[in-house]
Coordinates of N, CA and C in Angstrom, one line a residue:
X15 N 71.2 97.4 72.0 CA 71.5 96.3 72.9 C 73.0 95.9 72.6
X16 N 73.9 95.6 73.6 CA 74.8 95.5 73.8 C 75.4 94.2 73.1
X17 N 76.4 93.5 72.5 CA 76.5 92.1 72.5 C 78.2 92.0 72.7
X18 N 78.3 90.7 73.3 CA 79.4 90.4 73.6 C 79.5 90.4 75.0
X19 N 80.7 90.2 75.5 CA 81.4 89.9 76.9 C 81.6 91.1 77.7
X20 N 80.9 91.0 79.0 CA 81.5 92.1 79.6 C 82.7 91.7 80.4
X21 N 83.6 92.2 80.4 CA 85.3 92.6 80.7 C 85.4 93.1 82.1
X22 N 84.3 93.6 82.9 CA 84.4 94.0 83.9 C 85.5 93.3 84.6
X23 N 85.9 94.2 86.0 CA 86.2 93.3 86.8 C 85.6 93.9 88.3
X24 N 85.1 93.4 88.7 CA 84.0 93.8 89.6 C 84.7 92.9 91.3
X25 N 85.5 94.0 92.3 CA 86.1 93.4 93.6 C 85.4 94.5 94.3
X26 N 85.5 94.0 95.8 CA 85.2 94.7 96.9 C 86.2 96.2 97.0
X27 N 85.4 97.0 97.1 CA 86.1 98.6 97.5 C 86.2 98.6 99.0
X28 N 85.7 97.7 99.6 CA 86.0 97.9 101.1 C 85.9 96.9 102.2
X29 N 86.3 96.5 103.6 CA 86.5 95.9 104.3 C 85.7 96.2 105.4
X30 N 84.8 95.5 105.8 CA 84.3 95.8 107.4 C 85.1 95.6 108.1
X31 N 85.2 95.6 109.6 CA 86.4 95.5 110.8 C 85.4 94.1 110.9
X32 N 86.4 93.7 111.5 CA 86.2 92.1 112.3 C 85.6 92.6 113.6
X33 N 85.9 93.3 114.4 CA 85.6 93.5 115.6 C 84.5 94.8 115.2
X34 N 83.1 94.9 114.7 CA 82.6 96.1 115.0 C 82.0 96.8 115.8
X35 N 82.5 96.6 117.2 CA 82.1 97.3 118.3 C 83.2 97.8 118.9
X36 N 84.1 98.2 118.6 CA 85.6 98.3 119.4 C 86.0 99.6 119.7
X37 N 85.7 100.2 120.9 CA 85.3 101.9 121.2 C 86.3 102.7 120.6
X38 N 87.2 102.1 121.0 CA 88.4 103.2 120.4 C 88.4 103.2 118.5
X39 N 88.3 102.3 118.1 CA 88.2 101.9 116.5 C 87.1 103.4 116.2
X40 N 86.1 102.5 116.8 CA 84.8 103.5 116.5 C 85.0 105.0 116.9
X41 N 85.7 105.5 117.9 CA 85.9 107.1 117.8 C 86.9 107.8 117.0
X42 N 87.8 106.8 116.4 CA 88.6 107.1 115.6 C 87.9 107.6 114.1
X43 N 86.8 106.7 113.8 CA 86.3 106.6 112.5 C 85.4 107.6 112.6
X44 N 84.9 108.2 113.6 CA 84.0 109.0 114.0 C 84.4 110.3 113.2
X45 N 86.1 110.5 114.3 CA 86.6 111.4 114.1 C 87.2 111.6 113.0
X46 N 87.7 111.3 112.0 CA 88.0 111.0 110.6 C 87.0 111.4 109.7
X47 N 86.1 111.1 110.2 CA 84.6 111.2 109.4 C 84.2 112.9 110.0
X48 N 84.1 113.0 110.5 CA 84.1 114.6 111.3 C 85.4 115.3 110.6
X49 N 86.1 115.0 110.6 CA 87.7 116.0 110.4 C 87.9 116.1 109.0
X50 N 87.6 115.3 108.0 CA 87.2 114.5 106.4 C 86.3 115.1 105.6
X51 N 85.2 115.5 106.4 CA 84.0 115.8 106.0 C 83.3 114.5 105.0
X52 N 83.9 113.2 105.8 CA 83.2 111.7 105.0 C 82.3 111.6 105.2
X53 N 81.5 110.9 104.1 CA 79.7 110.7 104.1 C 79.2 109.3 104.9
X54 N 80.3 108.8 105.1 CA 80.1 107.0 106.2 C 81.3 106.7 106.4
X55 N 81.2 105.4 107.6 CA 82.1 104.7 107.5 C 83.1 103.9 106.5
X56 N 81.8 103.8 105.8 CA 82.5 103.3 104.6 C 83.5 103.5 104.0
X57 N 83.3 104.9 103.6 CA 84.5 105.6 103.0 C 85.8 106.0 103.8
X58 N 86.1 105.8 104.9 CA 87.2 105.6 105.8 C 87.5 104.2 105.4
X59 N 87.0 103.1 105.2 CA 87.3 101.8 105.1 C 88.0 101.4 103.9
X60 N 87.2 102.1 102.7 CA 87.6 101.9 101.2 C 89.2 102.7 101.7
X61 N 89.2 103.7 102.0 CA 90.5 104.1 102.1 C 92.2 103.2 103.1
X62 N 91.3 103.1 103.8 CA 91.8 101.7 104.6 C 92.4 100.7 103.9
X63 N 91.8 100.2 103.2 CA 91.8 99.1 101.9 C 93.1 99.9 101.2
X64 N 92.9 100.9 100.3 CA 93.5 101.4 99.8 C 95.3 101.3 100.1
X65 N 95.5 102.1 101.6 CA 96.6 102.0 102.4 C 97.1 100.9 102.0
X66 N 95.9 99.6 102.6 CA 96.6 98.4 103.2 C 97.4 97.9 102.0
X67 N 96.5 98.3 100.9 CA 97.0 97.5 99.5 C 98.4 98.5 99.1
X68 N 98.7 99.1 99.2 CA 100.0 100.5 98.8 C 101.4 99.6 99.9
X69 N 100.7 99.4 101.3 CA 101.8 98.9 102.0 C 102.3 97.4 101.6
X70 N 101.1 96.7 101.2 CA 101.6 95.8 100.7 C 102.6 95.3 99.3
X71 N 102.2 96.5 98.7 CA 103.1 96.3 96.9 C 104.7 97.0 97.5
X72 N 104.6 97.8 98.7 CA 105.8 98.4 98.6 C 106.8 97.0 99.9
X73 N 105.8 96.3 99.8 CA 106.8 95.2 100.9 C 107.1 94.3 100.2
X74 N 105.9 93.8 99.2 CA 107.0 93.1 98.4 C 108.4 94.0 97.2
X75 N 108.3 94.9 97.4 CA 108.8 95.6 96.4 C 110.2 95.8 97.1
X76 N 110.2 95.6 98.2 CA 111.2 95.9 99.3 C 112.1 94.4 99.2
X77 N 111.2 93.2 99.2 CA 112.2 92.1 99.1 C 112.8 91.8 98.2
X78 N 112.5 92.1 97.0 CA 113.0 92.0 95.5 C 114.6 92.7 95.6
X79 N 115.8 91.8 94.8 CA 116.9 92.3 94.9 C 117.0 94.1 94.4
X80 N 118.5 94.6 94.4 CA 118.1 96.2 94.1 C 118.8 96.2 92.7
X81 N 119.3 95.1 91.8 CA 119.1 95.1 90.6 C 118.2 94.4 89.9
X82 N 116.9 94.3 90.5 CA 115.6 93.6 89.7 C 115.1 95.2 89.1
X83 N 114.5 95.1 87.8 CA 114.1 96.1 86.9 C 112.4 96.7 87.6
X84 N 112.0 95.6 88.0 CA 110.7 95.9 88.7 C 110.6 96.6 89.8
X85 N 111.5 96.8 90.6 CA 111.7 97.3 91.8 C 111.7 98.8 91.5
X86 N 112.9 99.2 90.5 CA 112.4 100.6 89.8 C 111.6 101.2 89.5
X87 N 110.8 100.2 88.4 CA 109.6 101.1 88.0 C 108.4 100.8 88.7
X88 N 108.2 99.8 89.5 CA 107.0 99.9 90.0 C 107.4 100.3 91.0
X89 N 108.6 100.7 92.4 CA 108.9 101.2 92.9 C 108.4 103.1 93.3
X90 N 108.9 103.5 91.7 CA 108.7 104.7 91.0 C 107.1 104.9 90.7
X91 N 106.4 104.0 90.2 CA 105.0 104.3 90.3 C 104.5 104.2 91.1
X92 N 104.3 103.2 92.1 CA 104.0 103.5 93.8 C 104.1 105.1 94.6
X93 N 105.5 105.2 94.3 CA 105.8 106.8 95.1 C 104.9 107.6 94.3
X94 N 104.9 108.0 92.7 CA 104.4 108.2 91.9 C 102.9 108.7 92.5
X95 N 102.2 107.6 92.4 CA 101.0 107.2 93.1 C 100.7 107.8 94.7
X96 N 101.3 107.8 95.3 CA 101.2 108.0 96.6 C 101.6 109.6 97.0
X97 N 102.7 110.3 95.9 CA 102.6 112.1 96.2 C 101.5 112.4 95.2
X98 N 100.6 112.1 94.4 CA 99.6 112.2 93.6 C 98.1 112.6 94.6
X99 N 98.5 111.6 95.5 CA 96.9 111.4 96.5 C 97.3 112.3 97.3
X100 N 98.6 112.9 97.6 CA 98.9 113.9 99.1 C 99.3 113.2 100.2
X101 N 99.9 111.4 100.1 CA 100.1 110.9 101.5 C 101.5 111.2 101.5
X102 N 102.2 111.2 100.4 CA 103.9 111.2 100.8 C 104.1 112.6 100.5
X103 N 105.2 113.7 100.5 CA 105.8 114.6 99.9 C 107.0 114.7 99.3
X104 N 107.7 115.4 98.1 CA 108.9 114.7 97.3 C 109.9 114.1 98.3
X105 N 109.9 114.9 99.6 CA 111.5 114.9 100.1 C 111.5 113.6 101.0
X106 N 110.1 112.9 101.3 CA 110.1 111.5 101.7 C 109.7 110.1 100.9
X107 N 110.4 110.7 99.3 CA 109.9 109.6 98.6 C 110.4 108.7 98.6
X108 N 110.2 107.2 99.4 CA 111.4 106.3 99.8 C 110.1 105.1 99.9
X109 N 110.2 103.8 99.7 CA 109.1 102.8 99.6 C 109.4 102.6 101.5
X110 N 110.4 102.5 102.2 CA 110.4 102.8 103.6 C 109.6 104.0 104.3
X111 N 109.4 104.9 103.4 CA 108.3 106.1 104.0 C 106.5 105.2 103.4
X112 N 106.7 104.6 102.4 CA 105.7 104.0 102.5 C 105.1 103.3 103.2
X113 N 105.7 102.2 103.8 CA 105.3 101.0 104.7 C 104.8 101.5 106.5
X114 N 105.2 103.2 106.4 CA 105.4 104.0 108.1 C 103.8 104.4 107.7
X115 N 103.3 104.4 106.7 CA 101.8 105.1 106.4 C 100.7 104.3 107.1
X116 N 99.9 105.1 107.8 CA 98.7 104.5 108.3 C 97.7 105.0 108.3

């Protein structure tokens, strides 16, 4: 038996659409899921999530002066992060090639 605190941190992996009937949405995700070889919707969504959250760190990362120390290294870990997964390649590693990702 275990004792003590669990530390977890336990958030949503994924987002339903607000609109779930929306034809074109829906053949998109179809087709993604077909071309992907994904097991559901779902997992188009978690990834979704994923994006949304990468374009968001790199827009605030964008406002931040260009002598803030943060802007470098998390900057650098974002890109880092993002030719890691296969979305960017070295020669467009720019937090502006990040925010064009969809």
């Amino acid at each position: 038996v275990k004792m003590g605190k669990n530390y977890r941190n336990f958030r949503k992996t994924s987002k339903t659409p607000s609109r779930p009937y929306e034809k074109e949405r829906l053949d998109n995700e179809l087709r993604l899921c077909g071309e992907y070889g994904l097991r559901c919707k779902r997992e188009v969504w978690r990834i979704l999530v994923i994006l949304r959250t990468m374009r968001k760190r790199a827009r605030t990362l964008l406002t931040l002066p260009e002598d803030d120390p943060r802007k470098g290294l998390d900057g650098a870990a974002l890109l880092r992060q993002c030719m890691r997964l296969g979305l960017l390649d070295e020669s467009k590693a720019k937090l502006d090639y990040v925010l064009a990702m969809r």
